[in-house]
């Protein structure tokens, strides 16, 4: 019975995720003036340690881990929310976790708060140079890196960077399904694009999704299509990307974005996660002000995560 294993369905249910996640209306002048309703889809409240899309993406992958692979093996940058969520899942479910971190030089420095949290949750951190990191999907490179951790690739459930694979995209279809009948347009921030891939596939006819990439580069359109094809057999749903709101790139910001996020918190009393959520809300608010949405529409912003708590965890 898979349910006896640490990450079987019973163990996952015992984590008590809050699903469907709450949908909250906000009164925001910039939307109201144009006859629009603004709702927040509070995926950040799904689980205190596996918030948002990280729960939706990890849950189906953890189901796969129940089939005998006892180590979750994954990848991320030095501030990766995905690494933190994977480490927390490992602690909560009694699974070993290994995080391969981009940047060999980080091995000689004190851990930043995000990586320190991963280590405290029992994640083994492995620092690799950027060339190796880029080639991590190649079987021989993967075999070398797992061997470096003292593991055989077959013992590991390998979850790609950001947690996005076909199972993750199928998990995120639940987000779209929860929003059927409740939204005309749904905006979400994109890192690897797995959340948008699933969201768009889960929405009903007539609903559309807008993705706001937080990285520069314009590679995401093809990536979302690839994930949809792997997960669902082809491009699904009505979605597009708006590339104007990355604020300079991953973990970058600019004065306009910072001012937007501070003003949003002052208006609504809600601190915004800055790497992703602030960029999505900035994008949706700008589109509303540009008149991109017809009067009477309901606009939903997905709050995919929460800001780090003041204690730094
Ligand atoms: C990881 C993350 C995302 C990006 O999700 P993708 O599926 O990689 O596009 C968005 N928001 C938050 C808060 C995240 O942690």
CSV table of C-alpha atoms and ligand atoms in Angstrom, one decimal:
chain,number,residue,atom,x,y,z
A,1,UNK,CA,0.0,0.0,0.0
A,2,UNK,CA,1.5,3.3,-1.1
A,3,UNK,CA,-0.3,5.0,1.7
A,4,UNK,CA,2.0,3.4,4.3
A,5,UNK,CA,5.0,5.1,2.7
A,6,UNK,CA,6.0,8.5,4.1
A,7,UNK,CA,4.8,10.4,1.1
A,8,UNK,CA,1.7,8.3,0.1
A,9,UNK,CA,-1.7,9.9,-0.3
A,10,UNK,CA,-2.6,9.6,3.4
A,11,UNK,CA,0.6,11.4,4.5
A,12,UNK,CA,-0.1,14.2,2.0
A,13,UNK,CA,-3.6,14.5,3.2
A,14,UNK,CA,-2.4,14.7,6.8
A,15,UNK,CA,-0.5,17.9,5.9
A,16,UNK,CA,-4.0,19.4,5.6
A,17,UNK,CA,-3.7,21.7,2.6
A,18,UNK,CA,-6.3,24.4,2.4
A,19,UNK,CA,-8.0,23.6,-0.9
A,20,UNK,CA,-9.6,25.1,-2.7
A,21,UNK,CA,-7.6,28.1,-1.7
A,22,UNK,CA,-9.6,31.2,-0.7
A,23,UNK,CA,-10.8,33.7,-3.2
A,24,UNK,CA,-11.0,37.3,-1.8
A,25,UNK,CA,-12.4,40.4,-3.3
A,26,UNK,CA,-10.3,43.6,-2.9
A,27,UNK,CA,-11.7,47.1,-3.4
A,28,UNK,CA,-9.1,48.8,-5.5
A,29,UNK,CA,-9.9,52.2,-7.1
A,30,UNK,CA,-7.8,51.6,-10.1
A,31,UNK,CA,-10.0,48.7,-11.1
A,32,UNK,CA,-13.3,50.0,-9.7
A,33,UNK,CA,-13.0,53.2,-11.8
A,34,UNK,CA,-13.0,51.1,-14.9
A,35,UNK,CA,-15.9,48.9,-13.9
A,36,UNK,CA,-13.6,45.9,-13.0
A,37,UNK,CA,-13.7,43.6,-10.0
A,38,UNK,CA,-10.3,42.5,-8.6
A,39,UNK,CA,-10.1,39.2,-6.7
A,40,UNK,CA,-7.1,37.6,-5.1
A,41,UNK,CA,-6.7,33.8,-5.4
A,42,UNK,CA,-4.9,33.2,-2.1
A,43,UNK,CA,-2.7,30.2,-3.0
A,44,UNK,CA,-0.2,31.5,-0.5
A,45,UNK,CA,-2.6,30.2,2.2
A,46,UNK,CA,-2.6,26.6,1.0
A,47,UNK,CA,0.0,25.5,3.4
A,48,UNK,CA,2.3,27.5,5.7
A,49,UNK,CA,5.5,25.8,4.5
A,50,UNK,CA,4.5,24.6,1.0
A,51,UNK,CA,2.7,27.7,-0.2
A,52,UNK,CA,1.0,28.3,-3.4
A,53,UNK,CA,2.0,26.8,-6.6
A,54,UNK,CA,4.8,24.9,-4.8
A,55,UNK,CA,2.2,22.7,-3.1
A,56,UNK,CA,0.3,22.2,-6.4
A,57,UNK,CA,3.5,21.3,-8.2
A,58,UNK,CA,5.1,19.1,-5.6
A,59,UNK,CA,2.0,17.1,-4.5
A,60,UNK,CA,1.7,15.1,-7.7
A,61,UNK,CA,5.5,14.6,-7.8
A,62,UNK,CA,5.5,13.3,-4.2
A,63,UNK,CA,2.9,10.8,-5.2
A,64,UNK,CA,5.4,9.5,-7.7
A,65,UNK,CA,8.1,9.4,-4.9
A,66,UNK,CA,5.9,6.8,-3.1
A,67,UNK,CA,6.9,4.3,-5.7
A,68,UNK,CA,10.1,3.4,-4.1
A,69,UNK,CA,12.4,6.4,-4.8
A,70,UNK,CA,13.3,7.6,-1.3
A,71,UNK,CA,15.3,10.8,-2.1
A,72,UNK,CA,13.9,13.9,-3.7
A,73,UNK,CA,16.6,15.3,-5.8
A,74,UNK,CA,16.2,18.8,-7.2
A,75,UNK,CA,17.8,22.0,-8.4
A,76,UNK,CA,17.6,25.7,-7.8
A,77,UNK,CA,19.3,29.1,-7.5
A,78,UNK,CA,20.6,30.4,-4.2
A,79,UNK,CA,17.2,32.0,-3.4
A,80,UNK,CA,14.9,29.4,-4.8
A,81,UNK,CA,11.4,29.1,-3.3
A,82,UNK,CA,11.2,25.7,-4.9
A,83,UNK,CA,14.3,24.5,-2.9
A,84,UNK,CA,12.8,25.8,0.3
A,85,UNK,CA,9.4,24.1,-0.4
A,86,UNK,CA,11.1,20.8,-1.3
A,87,UNK,CA,13.2,20.9,1.9
A,88,UNK,CA,10.1,21.6,4.0
A,89,UNK,CA,8.2,18.7,2.2
A,90,UNK,CA,11.1,16.4,3.0
A,91,UNK,CA,11.1,17.3,6.7
A,92,UNK,CA,7.3,17.0,6.9
A,93,UNK,CA,7.1,13.7,5.1
A,94,UNK,CA,10.3,12.1,6.3
A,95,UNK,CA,11.9,12.0,2.9
A,96,UNK,CA,15.6,12.7,2.2
A,97,UNK,CA,16.2,15.7,0.0
A,98,UNK,CA,19.2,16.9,-2.0
A,99,UNK,CA,19.3,20.4,-3.5
A,100,UNK,CA,21.7,21.1,-6.3
A,101,UNK,CA,22.6,24.8,-6.1
A,102,UNK,CA,23.9,26.8,-9.0
A,103,UNK,CA,27.2,28.4,-8.2
A,104,UNK,CA,30.3,26.5,-7.0
A,105,UNK,CA,31.6,29.6,-5.3
A,106,UNK,CA,28.7,29.6,-2.8
A,107,UNK,CA,30.2,26.5,-1.1
A,108,UNK,CA,32.8,28.7,0.5
A,109,UNK,CA,30.5,31.3,1.8
A,110,UNK,CA,28.1,31.4,4.8
A,111,UNK,CA,24.6,30.2,3.7
A,112,UNK,CA,22.1,32.9,2.9
A,113,UNK,CA,18.9,32.7,5.0
A,114,UNK,CA,17.0,30.8,2.2
A,115,UNK,CA,19.7,28.1,2.0
A,116,UNK,CA,20.1,28.0,5.7
A,117,UNK,CA,16.4,27.2,6.0
A,118,UNK,CA,16.9,24.4,3.5
A,119,UNK,CA,19.8,23.0,5.5
A,120,UNK,CA,17.9,23.3,8.8
A,121,UNK,CA,15.1,21.2,7.2
A,122,UNK,CA,17.6,18.5,6.5
A,123,UNK,CA,18.3,19.2,2.8
A,124,UNK,CA,21.7,18.2,1.6
A,125,UNK,CA,23.1,21.0,-0.5
A,126,UNK,CA,25.4,20.3,-3.4
A,127,UNK,CA,27.0,23.3,-5.1
A,128,UNK,CA,27.9,22.9,-8.7
A,129,UNK,CA,29.5,25.2,-11.3
A,130,UNK,CA,27.3,27.0,-13.8
A,131,UNK,CA,28.4,24.9,-16.8
A,132,UNK,CA,27.4,21.7,-15.0
A,133,UNK,CA,24.2,23.3,-13.8
A,134,UNK,CA,23.2,24.3,-17.3
A,135,UNK,CA,23.6,20.7,-18.5
A,136,UNK,CA,21.9,19.1,-15.5
A,137,UNK,CA,19.1,17.5,-17.6
A,138,UNK,CA,21.7,15.4,-19.6
A,139,UNK,CA,21.7,11.8,-18.3
A,140,UNK,CA,25.5,11.6,-17.9
A,141,UNK,CA,25.7,14.9,-16.1
A,142,UNK,CA,22.8,13.9,-13.8
A,143,UNK,CA,24.5,10.6,-13.1
A,144,UNK,CA,27.7,12.4,-12.1
A,145,UNK,CA,25.9,14.8,-9.8
A,146,UNK,CA,23.9,12.1,-8.1
A,147,UNK,CA,27.1,10.1,-7.6
A,148,UNK,CA,28.7,13.1,-6.0
A,149,UNK,CA,25.8,12.9,-3.5
A,150,UNK,CA,26.6,9.2,-3.0
A,151,UNK,CA,23.4,8.2,-4.7
A,152,UNK,CA,22.3,6.2,-7.8
A,153,UNK,CA,20.1,8.2,-10.2
A,154,UNK,CA,17.5,5.3,-9.9
A,155,UNK,CA,17.1,5.9,-6.1
A,156,UNK,CA,16.2,9.5,-6.7
A,157,UNK,CA,13.0,11.2,-7.7
A,158,UNK,CA,14.5,13.9,-9.9
A,159,UNK,CA,12.4,17.0,-9.9
A,160,UNK,CA,13.5,19.7,-12.4
A,161,UNK,CA,14.4,23.2,-11.5
A,162,UNK,CA,11.4,25.2,-10.2
A,163,UNK,CA,9.5,21.9,-9.8
A,164,UNK,CA,8.0,22.2,-13.3
A,165,UNK,CA,7.4,19.0,-15.2
A,166,UNK,CA,4.3,17.3,-16.7
A,167,UNK,CA,3.0,16.1,-13.3
A,168,UNK,CA,3.5,19.6,-11.9
A,169,UNK,CA,1.5,21.2,-14.7
A,170,UNK,CA,-1.3,18.7,-14.2
A,171,UNK,CA,-1.3,19.6,-10.5
A,172,UNK,CA,-1.7,23.3,-11.4
A,173,UNK,CA,-4.7,22.5,-13.6
A,174,UNK,CA,-6.5,22.4,-10.3
A,175,UNK,CA,-5.9,26.1,-9.9
A,176,UNK,CA,-7.7,26.8,-13.1
A,177,UNK,CA,-10.5,24.4,-12.3
A,178,UNK,CA,-11.1,26.2,-8.9
A,179,UNK,CA,-11.5,29.5,-10.9
A,180,UNK,CA,-14.1,28.2,-13.4
A,181,UNK,CA,-17.1,30.6,-13.3
A,182,UNK,CA,-15.3,33.0,-11.1
A,183,UNK,CA,-13.0,35.0,-13.4
A,184,UNK,CA,-12.8,36.5,-16.9
A,185,UNK,CA,-9.0,37.0,-16.8
A,186,UNK,CA,-6.5,35.4,-14.5
A,187,UNK,CA,-3.0,36.9,-14.0
A,188,UNK,CA,0.0,34.9,-12.7
A,189,UNK,CA,3.7,35.5,-12.4
A,190,UNK,CA,5.9,33.0,-14.2
A,191,UNK,CA,9.3,31.6,-13.4
A,192,UNK,CA,9.5,28.3,-15.2
A,193,UNK,CA,6.0,28.5,-16.6
A,194,UNK,CA,4.6,25.3,-15.0
A,195,UNK,CA,1.9,27.2,-13.1
A,196,UNK,CA,0.7,29.0,-16.1
A,197,UNK,CA,0.7,25.8,-18.2
A,198,UNK,CA,-1.6,24.1,-15.7
A,199,UNK,CA,-3.7,27.1,-14.9
A,200,UNK,CA,-4.6,27.8,-18.5
A,201,UNK,CA,-5.4,24.2,-19.2
A,202,UNK,CA,-7.7,24.1,-16.2
A,203,UNK,CA,-9.8,27.2,-17.0
A,204,UNK,CA,-13.1,26.9,-18.9
A,205,UNK,CA,-13.9,28.2,-22.4
A,206,UNK,CA,-14.0,32.0,-22.5
A,207,UNK,CA,-11.7,32.5,-19.6
A,208,UNK,CA,-8.1,33.6,-20.3
A,209,UNK,CA,-4.8,33.7,-18.5
A,210,UNK,CA,-2.0,36.2,-18.7
A,211,UNK,CA,1.5,35.3,-17.6
A,212,UNK,CA,4.0,37.8,-16.4
A,213,UNK,CA,7.5,36.5,-16.7
A,214,UNK,CA,9.8,37.5,-13.9
A,215,UNK,CA,12.9,36.6,-15.9
A,216,UNK,CA,14.2,38.5,-18.9
A,217,UNK,CA,14.8,36.5,-22.1
A,218,UNK,CA,11.6,35.7,-23.9
A,219,UNK,CA,12.1,31.9,-23.9
A,220,UNK,CA,8.9,31.2,-21.9
A,221,UNK,CA,6.3,30.9,-24.6
A,222,UNK,CA,8.0,27.8,-26.0
A,223,UNK,CA,8.6,26.4,-22.5
A,224,UNK,CA,4.9,26.7,-21.5
A,225,UNK,CA,3.9,25.1,-24.8
A,226,UNK,CA,6.4,22.3,-24.2
A,227,UNK,CA,5.0,21.7,-20.7
A,228,UNK,CA,1.4,21.7,-21.9
A,229,UNK,CA,2.3,19.3,-24.7
A,230,UNK,CA,4.0,16.9,-22.2
A,231,UNK,CA,1.2,17.2,-19.7
A,232,UNK,CA,-1.9,17.4,-21.9
A,233,UNK,CA,-0.9,16.4,-25.4
A,234,UNK,CA,-0.8,19.9,-26.9
A,235,UNK,CA,-1.4,23.6,-26.4
A,236,UNK,CA,-4.4,24.2,-24.1
A,237,UNK,CA,-6.5,27.1,-23.1
A,238,UNK,CA,-6.4,30.8,-23.9
A,239,UNK,CA,-3.2,32.3,-22.6
A,240,UNK,CA,-0.5,34.8,-23.5
A,241,UNK,CA,2.5,36.4,-21.9
A,242,UNK,CA,3.2,40.0,-21.2
A,243,UNK,CA,6.9,40.6,-20.9
A,244,UNK,CA,7.0,44.1,-19.7
A,245,UNK,CA,6.9,43.6,-15.9
A,246,UNK,CA,10.1,41.7,-14.9
A,247,UNK,CA,11.6,44.8,-13.5
A,248,UNK,CA,15.0,44.0,-14.8
A,249,UNK,CA,15.1,40.3,-14.3
A,250,UNK,CA,15.0,37.6,-11.6
A,251,UNK,CA,15.2,39.0,-8.1
A,252,UNK,CA,15.7,42.5,-9.6
A,253,UNK,CA,13.4,45.4,-9.1
A,254,UNK,CA,13.2,49.0,-10.2
A,255,UNK,CA,11.9,52.2,-8.5
A,256,UNK,CA,8.5,51.9,-10.2
A,257,UNK,CA,7.9,48.3,-9.1
A,258,UNK,CA,9.1,49.0,-5.5
A,259,UNK,CA,6.8,52.0,-5.3
A,260,UNK,CA,3.9,49.9,-6.6
A,261,UNK,CA,4.4,47.2,-4.0
A,262,UNK,CA,4.7,49.6,-1.1
A,263,UNK,CA,1.6,51.5,-2.2
A,264,UNK,CA,-0.3,48.2,-2.7
A,265,UNK,CA,0.6,47.2,0.9
A,266,UNK,CA,-0.4,50.6,2.2
A,267,UNK,CA,-3.8,50.5,0.4
A,268,UNK,CA,-4.7,46.9,1.3
A,269,UNK,CA,-2.6,46.0,4.3
A,270,UNK,CA,-1.2,43.0,2.4
A,271,UNK,CA,2.6,42.6,2.1
A,272,UNK,CA,3.5,41.3,-1.3
A,273,UNK,CA,6.0,38.7,-2.1
A,274,UNK,CA,8.5,40.7,-4.3
A,275,UNK,CA,10.1,38.2,-6.6
A,276,UNK,CA,6.9,37.1,-8.3
A,277,UNK,CA,3.6,38.3,-6.8
A,278,UNK,CA,4.4,42.1,-6.9
A,279,UNK,CA,5.3,41.8,-10.6
A,280,UNK,CA,2.0,40.0,-11.5
A,281,UNK,CA,-0.1,42.6,-9.6
A,282,UNK,CA,1.9,45.4,-11.1
A,283,UNK,CA,1.2,43.9,-14.6
A,284,UNK,CA,-2.5,43.4,-14.0
A,285,UNK,CA,-2.9,46.9,-12.5
A,286,UNK,CA,-1.1,48.5,-15.5
A,287,UNK,CA,-3.2,46.5,-17.9
A,288,UNK,CA,-6.4,47.7,-16.1
A,289,UNK,CA,-5.2,51.3,-16.3
A,290,UNK,CA,-4.4,50.9,-20.0
A,291,UNK,CA,-8.0,49.8,-20.6
A,292,UNK,CA,-7.0,46.3,-21.6
A,293,UNK,CA,-10.1,44.8,-19.9
A,294,UNK,CA,-13.7,45.5,-20.8
A,295,UNK,CA,-16.0,47.0,-18.2
A,296,UNK,CA,-17.8,44.4,-16.1
A,297,UNK,CA,-15.0,41.9,-16.2
A,298,UNK,CA,-13.6,40.1,-13.1
A,299,UNK,CA,-9.9,40.1,-12.9
A,300,UNK,CA,-8.2,37.5,-10.6
A,301,UNK,CA,-4.6,37.8,-9.4
A,302,UNK,CA,-3.0,34.6,-8.2
A,303,UNK,CA,-1.1,35.1,-5.0
A,304,UNK,CA,1.4,32.3,-5.7
A,305,UNK,CA,3.4,32.8,-2.5
A,306,UNK,CA,4.0,34.9,0.6
A,307,UNK,CA,6.9,37.2,1.5
A,308,UNK,CA,9.5,35.7,3.8
A,309,UNK,CA,8.5,36.1,7.4
A,310,UNK,CA,10.3,38.8,9.4
A,311,UNK,CA,12.4,36.2,11.2
A,312,UNK,CA,13.9,35.4,7.9
A,313,UNK,CA,12.5,32.0,7.4
B,1,LIG,C1,8.0,29.4,-7.9
B,1,LIG,C2,7.1,30.6,-7.9
B,1,LIG,C3,6.4,31.1,-9.0
B,1,LIG,C4,6.7,30.6,-10.4
B,1,LIG,O1,6.1,29.4,-10.8
B,1,LIG,P1,6.4,28.7,-12.2
B,1,LIG,O2,5.6,27.5,-12.2
B,1,LIG,O3,7.9,28.3,-12.1
B,1,LIG,O4,6.2,29.7,-13.3
B,1,LIG,C5,5.5,32.1,-8.8
B,1,LIG,N1,5.3,32.7,-7.6
B,1,LIG,C6,6.0,32.3,-6.5
B,1,LIG,C7,5.7,33.0,-5.2
B,1,LIG,C8,6.9,31.2,-6.6
B,1,LIG,O5,7.5,30.8,-5.5
